[in-house]
Short mmCIF file of N, CA, C and O in Angstrom, two decimals:
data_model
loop_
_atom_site.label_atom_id
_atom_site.label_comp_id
_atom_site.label_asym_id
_atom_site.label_seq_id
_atom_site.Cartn_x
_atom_site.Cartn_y
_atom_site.Cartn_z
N UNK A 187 2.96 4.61 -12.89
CA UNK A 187 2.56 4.40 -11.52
C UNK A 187 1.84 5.62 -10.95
O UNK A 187 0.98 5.56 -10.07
N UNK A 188 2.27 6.69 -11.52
CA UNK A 188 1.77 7.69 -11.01
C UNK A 188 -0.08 7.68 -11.36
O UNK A 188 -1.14 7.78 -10.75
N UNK A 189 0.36 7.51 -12.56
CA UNK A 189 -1.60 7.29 -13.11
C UNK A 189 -2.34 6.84 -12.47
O UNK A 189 -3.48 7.25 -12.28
N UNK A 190 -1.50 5.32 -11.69
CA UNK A 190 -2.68 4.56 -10.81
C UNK A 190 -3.14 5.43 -9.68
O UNK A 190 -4.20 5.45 -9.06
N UNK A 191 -2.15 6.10 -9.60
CA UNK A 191 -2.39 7.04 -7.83
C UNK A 191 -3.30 8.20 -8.37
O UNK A 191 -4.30 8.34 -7.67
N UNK A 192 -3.25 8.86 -9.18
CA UNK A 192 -4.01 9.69 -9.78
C UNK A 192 -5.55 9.45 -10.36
O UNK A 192 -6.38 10.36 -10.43
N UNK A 193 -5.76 8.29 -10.70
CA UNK A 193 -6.87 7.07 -10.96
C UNK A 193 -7.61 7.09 -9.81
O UNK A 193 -8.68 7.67 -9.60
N UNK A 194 -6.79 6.24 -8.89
CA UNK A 194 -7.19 6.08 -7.52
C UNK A 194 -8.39 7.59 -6.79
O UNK A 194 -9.56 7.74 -6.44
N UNK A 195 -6.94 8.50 -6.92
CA UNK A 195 -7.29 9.26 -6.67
C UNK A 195 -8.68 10.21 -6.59
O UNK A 195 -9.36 10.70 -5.68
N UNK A 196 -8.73 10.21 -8.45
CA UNK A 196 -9.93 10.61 -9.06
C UNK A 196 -11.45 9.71 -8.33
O UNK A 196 -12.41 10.15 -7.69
N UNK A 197 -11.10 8.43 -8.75
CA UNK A 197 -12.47 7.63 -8.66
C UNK A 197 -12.91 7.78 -6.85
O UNK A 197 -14.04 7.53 -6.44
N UNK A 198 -12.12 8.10 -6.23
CA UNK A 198 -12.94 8.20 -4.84
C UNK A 198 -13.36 9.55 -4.62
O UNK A 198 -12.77 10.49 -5.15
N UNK A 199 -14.58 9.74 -3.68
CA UNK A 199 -15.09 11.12 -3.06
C UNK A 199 -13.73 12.22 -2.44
O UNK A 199 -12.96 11.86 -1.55
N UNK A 200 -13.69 12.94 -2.80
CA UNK A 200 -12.92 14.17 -2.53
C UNK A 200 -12.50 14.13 -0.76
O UNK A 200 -11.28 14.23 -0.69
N UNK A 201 -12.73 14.09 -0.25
CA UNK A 201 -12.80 14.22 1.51
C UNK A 201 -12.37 12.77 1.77
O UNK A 201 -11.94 12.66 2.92
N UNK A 202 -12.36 11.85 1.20
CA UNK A 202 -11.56 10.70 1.18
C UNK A 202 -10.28 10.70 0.97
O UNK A 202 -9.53 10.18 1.80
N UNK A 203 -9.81 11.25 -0.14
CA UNK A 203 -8.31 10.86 -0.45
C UNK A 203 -7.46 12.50 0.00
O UNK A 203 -6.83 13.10 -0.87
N UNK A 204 -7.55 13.02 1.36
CA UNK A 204 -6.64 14.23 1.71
C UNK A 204 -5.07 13.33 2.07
O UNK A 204 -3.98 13.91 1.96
N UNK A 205 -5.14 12.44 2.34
CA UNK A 205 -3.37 11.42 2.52
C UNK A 205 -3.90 10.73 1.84
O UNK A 205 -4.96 10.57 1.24
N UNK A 206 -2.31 10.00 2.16
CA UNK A 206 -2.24 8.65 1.21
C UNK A 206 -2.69 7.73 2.26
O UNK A 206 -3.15 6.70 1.76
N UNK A 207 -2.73 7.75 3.66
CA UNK A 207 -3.53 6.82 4.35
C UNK A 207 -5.22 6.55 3.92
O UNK A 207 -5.81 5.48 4.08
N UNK A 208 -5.70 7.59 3.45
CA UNK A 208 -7.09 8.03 3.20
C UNK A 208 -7.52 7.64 1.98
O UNK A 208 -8.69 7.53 1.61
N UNK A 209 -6.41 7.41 1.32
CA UNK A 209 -6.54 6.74 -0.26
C UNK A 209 -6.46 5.32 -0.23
O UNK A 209 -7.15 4.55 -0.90
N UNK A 210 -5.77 5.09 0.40
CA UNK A 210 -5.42 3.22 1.04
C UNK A 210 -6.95 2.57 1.48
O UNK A 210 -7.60 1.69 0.90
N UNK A 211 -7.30 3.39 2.81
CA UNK A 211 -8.61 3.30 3.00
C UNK A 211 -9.38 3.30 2.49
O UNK A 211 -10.33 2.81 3.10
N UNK A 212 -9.60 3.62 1.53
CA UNK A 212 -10.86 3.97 0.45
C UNK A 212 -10.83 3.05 -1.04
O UNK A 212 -11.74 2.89 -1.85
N UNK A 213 -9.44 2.55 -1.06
CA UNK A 213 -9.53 1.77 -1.66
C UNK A 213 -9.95 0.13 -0.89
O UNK A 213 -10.77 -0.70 -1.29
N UNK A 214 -9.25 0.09 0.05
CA UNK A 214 -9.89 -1.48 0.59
C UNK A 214 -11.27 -1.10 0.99
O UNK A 214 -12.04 -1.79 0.32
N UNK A 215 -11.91 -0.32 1.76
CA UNK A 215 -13.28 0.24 2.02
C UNK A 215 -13.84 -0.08 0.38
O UNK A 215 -15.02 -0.42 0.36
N UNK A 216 -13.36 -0.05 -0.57
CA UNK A 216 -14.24 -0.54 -1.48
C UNK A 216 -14.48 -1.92 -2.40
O UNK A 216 -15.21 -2.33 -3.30
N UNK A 217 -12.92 -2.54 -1.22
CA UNK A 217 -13.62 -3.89 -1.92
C UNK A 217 -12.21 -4.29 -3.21
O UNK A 217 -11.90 -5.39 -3.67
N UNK A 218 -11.73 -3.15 -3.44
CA UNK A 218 -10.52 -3.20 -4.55
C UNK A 218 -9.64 -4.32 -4.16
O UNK A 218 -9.32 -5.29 -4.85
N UNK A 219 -9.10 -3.87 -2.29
CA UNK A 219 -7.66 -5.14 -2.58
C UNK A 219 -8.78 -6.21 -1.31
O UNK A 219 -9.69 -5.77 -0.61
N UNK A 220 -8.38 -7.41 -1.38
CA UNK A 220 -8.81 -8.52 -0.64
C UNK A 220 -7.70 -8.93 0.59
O UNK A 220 -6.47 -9.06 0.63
N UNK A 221 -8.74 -9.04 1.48
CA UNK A 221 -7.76 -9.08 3.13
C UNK A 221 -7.83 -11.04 2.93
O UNK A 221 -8.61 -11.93 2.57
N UNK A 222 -6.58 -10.85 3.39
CA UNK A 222 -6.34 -12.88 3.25
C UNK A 222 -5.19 -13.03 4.78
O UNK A 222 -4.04 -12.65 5.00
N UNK A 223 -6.09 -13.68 5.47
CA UNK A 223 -5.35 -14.13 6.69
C UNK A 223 -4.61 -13.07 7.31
O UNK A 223 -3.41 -13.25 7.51
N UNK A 224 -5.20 -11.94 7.68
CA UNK A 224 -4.84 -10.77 8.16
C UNK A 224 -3.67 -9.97 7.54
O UNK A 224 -2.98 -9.50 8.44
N UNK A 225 -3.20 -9.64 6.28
CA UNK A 225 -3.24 -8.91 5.20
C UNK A 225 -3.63 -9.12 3.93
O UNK A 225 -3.97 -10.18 3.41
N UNK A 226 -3.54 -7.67 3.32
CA UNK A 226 -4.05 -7.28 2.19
C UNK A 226 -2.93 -7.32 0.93
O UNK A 226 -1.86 -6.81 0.61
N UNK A 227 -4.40 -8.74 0.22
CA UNK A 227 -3.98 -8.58 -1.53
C UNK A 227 -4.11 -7.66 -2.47
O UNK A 227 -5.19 -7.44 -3.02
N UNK A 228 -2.72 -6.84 -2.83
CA UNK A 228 -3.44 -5.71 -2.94
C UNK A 228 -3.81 -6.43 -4.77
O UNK A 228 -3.66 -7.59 -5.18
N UNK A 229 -4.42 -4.97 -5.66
CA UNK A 229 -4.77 -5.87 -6.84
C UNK A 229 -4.45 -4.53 -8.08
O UNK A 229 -4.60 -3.33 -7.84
N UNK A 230 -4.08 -5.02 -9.17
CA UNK A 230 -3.70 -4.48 -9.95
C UNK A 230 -4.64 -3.91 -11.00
O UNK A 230 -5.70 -4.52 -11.09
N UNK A 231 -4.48 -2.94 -11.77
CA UNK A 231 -4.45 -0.87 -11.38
C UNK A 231 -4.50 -0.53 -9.96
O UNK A 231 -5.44 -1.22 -9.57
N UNK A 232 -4.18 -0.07 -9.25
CA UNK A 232 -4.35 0.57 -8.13
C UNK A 232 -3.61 1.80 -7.23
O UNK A 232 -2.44 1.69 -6.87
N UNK A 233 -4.27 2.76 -6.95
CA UNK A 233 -3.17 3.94 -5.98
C UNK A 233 -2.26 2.97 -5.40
O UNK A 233 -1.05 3.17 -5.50
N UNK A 234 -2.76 1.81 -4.73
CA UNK A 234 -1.82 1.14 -3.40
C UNK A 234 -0.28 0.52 -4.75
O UNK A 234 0.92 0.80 -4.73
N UNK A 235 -0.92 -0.19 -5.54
CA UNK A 235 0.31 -0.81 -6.05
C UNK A 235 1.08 0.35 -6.67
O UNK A 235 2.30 0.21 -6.59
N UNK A 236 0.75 1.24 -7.16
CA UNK A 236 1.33 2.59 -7.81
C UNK A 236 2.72 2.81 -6.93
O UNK A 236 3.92 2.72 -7.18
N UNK A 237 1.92 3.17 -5.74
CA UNK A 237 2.77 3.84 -4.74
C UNK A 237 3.89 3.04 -4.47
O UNK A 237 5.06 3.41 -4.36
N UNK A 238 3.40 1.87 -4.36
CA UNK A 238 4.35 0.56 -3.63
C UNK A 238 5.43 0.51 -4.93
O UNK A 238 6.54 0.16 -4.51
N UNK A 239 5.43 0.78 -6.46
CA UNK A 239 6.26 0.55 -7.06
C UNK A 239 7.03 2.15 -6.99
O UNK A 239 8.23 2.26 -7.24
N UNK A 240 6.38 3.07 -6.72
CA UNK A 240 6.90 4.14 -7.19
C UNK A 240 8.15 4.57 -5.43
O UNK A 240 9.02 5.43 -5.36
N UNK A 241 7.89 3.99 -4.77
CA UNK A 241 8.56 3.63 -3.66
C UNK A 241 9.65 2.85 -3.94
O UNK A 241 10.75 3.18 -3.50
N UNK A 242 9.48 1.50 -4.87
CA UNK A 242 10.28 0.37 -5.05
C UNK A 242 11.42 1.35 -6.30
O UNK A 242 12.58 1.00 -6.47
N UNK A 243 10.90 2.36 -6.93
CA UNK A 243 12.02 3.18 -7.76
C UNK A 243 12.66 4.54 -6.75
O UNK A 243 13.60 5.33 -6.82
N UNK A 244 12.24 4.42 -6.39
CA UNK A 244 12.86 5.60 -5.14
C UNK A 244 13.74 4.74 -4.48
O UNK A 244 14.36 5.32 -3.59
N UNK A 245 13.94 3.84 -4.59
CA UNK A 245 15.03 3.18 -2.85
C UNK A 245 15.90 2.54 -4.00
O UNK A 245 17.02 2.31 -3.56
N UNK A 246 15.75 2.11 -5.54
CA UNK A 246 16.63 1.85 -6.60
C UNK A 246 17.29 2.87 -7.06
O UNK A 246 18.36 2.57 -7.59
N UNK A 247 17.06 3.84 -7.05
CA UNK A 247 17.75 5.03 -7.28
C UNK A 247 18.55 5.47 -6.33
O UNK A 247 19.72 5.78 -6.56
N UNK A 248 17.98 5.55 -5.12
CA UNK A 248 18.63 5.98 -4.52
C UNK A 248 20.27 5.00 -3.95
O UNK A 248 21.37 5.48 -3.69
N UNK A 249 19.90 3.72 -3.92
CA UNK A 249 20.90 2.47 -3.86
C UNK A 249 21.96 2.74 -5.10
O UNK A 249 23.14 2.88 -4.76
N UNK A 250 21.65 2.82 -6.53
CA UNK A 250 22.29 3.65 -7.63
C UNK A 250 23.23 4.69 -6.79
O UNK A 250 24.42 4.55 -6.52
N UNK A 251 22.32 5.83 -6.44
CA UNK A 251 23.53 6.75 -6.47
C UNK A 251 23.94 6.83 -5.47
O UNK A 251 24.53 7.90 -5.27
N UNK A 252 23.91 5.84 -4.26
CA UNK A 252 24.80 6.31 -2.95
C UNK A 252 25.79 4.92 -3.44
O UNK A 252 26.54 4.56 -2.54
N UNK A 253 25.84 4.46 -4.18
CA UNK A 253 26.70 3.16 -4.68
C UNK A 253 27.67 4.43 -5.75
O UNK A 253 28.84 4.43 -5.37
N UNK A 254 27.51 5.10 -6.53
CA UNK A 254 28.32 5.74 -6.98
C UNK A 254 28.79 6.84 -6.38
O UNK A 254 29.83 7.23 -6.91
N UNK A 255 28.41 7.51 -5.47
CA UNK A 255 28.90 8.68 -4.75
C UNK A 255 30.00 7.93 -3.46
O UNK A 255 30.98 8.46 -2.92
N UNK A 256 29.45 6.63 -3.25
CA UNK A 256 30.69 6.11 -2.27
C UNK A 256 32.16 5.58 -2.84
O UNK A 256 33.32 5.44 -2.44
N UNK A 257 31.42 5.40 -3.95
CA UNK A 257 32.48 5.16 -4.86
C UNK A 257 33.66 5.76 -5.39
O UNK A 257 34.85 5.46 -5.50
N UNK A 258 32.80 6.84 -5.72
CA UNK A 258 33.61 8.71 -6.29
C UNK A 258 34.80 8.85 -4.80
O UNK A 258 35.99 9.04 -5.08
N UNK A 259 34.40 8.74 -3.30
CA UNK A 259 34.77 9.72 -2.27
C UNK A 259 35.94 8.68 -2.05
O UNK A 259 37.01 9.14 -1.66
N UNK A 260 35.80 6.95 -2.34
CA UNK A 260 37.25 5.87 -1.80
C UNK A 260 37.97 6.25 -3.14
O UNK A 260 38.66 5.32 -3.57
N UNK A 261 37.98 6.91 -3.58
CA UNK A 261 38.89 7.05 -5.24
C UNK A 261 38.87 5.33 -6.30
O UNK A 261 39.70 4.66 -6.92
N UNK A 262 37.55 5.27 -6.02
CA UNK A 262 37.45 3.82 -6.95
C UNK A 262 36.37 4.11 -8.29
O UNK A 262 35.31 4.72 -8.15
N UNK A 263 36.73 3.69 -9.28
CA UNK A 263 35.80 3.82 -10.18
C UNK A 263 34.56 2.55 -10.36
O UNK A 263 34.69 1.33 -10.39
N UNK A 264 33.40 3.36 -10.44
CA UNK A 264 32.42 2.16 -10.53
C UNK A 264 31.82 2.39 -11.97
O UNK A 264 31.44 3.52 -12.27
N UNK A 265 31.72 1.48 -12.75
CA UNK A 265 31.02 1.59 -14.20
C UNK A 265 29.24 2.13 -13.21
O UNK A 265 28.90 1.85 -12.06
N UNK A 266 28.51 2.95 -14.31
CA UNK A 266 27.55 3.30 -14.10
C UNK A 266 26.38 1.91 -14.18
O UNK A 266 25.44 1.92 -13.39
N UNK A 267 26.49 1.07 -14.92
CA UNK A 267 25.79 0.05 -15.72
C UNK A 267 26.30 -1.34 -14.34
O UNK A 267 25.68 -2.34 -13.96
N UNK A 268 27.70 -0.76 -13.89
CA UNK A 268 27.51 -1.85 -12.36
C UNK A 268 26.71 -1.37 -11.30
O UNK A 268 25.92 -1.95 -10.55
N UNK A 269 27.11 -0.04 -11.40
CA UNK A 269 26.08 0.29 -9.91
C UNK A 269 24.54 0.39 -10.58
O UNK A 269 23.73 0.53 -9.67
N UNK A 270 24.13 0.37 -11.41
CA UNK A 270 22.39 -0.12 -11.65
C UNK A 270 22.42 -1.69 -11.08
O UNK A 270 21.77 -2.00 -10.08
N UNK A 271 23.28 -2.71 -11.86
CA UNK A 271 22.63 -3.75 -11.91
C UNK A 271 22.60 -4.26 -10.40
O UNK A 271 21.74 -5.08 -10.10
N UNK A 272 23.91 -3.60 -9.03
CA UNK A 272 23.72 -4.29 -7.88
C UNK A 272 22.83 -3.26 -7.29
O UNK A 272 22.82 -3.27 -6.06
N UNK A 273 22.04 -2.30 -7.90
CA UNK A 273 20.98 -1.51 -7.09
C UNK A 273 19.77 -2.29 -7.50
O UNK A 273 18.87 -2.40 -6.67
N UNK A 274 19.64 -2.77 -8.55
CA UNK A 274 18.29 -3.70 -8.84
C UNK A 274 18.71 -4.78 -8.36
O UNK A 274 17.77 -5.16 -7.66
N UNK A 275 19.36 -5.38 -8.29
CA UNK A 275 19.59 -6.65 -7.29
C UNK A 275 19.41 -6.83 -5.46
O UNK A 275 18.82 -7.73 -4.86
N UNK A 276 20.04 -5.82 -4.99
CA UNK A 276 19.25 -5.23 -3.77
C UNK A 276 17.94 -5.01 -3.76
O UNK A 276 17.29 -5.78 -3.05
N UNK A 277 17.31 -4.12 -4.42
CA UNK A 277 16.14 -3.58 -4.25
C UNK A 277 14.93 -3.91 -5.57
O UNK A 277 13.77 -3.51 -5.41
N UNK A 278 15.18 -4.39 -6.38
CA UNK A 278 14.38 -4.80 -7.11
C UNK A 278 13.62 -6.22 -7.64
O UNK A 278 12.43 -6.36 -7.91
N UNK A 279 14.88 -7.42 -7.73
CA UNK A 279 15.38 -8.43 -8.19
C UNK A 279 14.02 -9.30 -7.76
O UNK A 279 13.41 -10.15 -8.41
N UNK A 280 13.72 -8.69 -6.21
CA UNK A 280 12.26 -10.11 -5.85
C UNK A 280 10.94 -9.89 -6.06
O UNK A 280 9.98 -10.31 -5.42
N UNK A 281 11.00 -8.97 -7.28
CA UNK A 281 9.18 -8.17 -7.21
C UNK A 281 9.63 -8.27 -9.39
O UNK A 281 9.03 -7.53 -10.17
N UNK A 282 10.37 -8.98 -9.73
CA UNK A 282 10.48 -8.93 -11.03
C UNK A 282 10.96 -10.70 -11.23
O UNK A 282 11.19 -11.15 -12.36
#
């Protein structure tokens, strides 16, 4: 995911991509993702989908370990392999 953002990155003019708002922009400014009934499809390689997954592993991880650290502090044991599968079930389950 990172590649796509780095991709992204590369293929636009320099003074374009200083944020990630500016990278977003520059990718629909070129036509990459398609606006349908007032939002955007985004489309695959892309900075936008990169980000959007690399976001979608940041809030799984983080669901992971505040599922085991709440766990640790009520004196309950949680198998590691349970708190993945109800952190991808929260946060992953409708984009797979």
């Amino acid at each position: 995911n990172l590649s796509k953002v780095e991709a992204s990155r590369s293929a636009a003019p320099e003074d374009m991509c200083q944020t990630v708002s500016s990278l977003l922009k520059a990718e629909i400014d070129s036509g990459l993702h398609v606006p349908i009934r007032g939002k955007v499809k985004l489309r695959d390689p892309s900075g936008a989908v990169g980000l959007l997954w690399m976001r979608r592993s940041i809030a799984f991880q983080a669901s992971l370990y505040q599922s085991l650290v709440e766990a640790h502090y009520a004196g309950r044991t949680v198998k590691p392999s349970e708190a993945a599968i109800s952190a991808y079930n929260m946060q992953l389950s409708d984009y797979h």
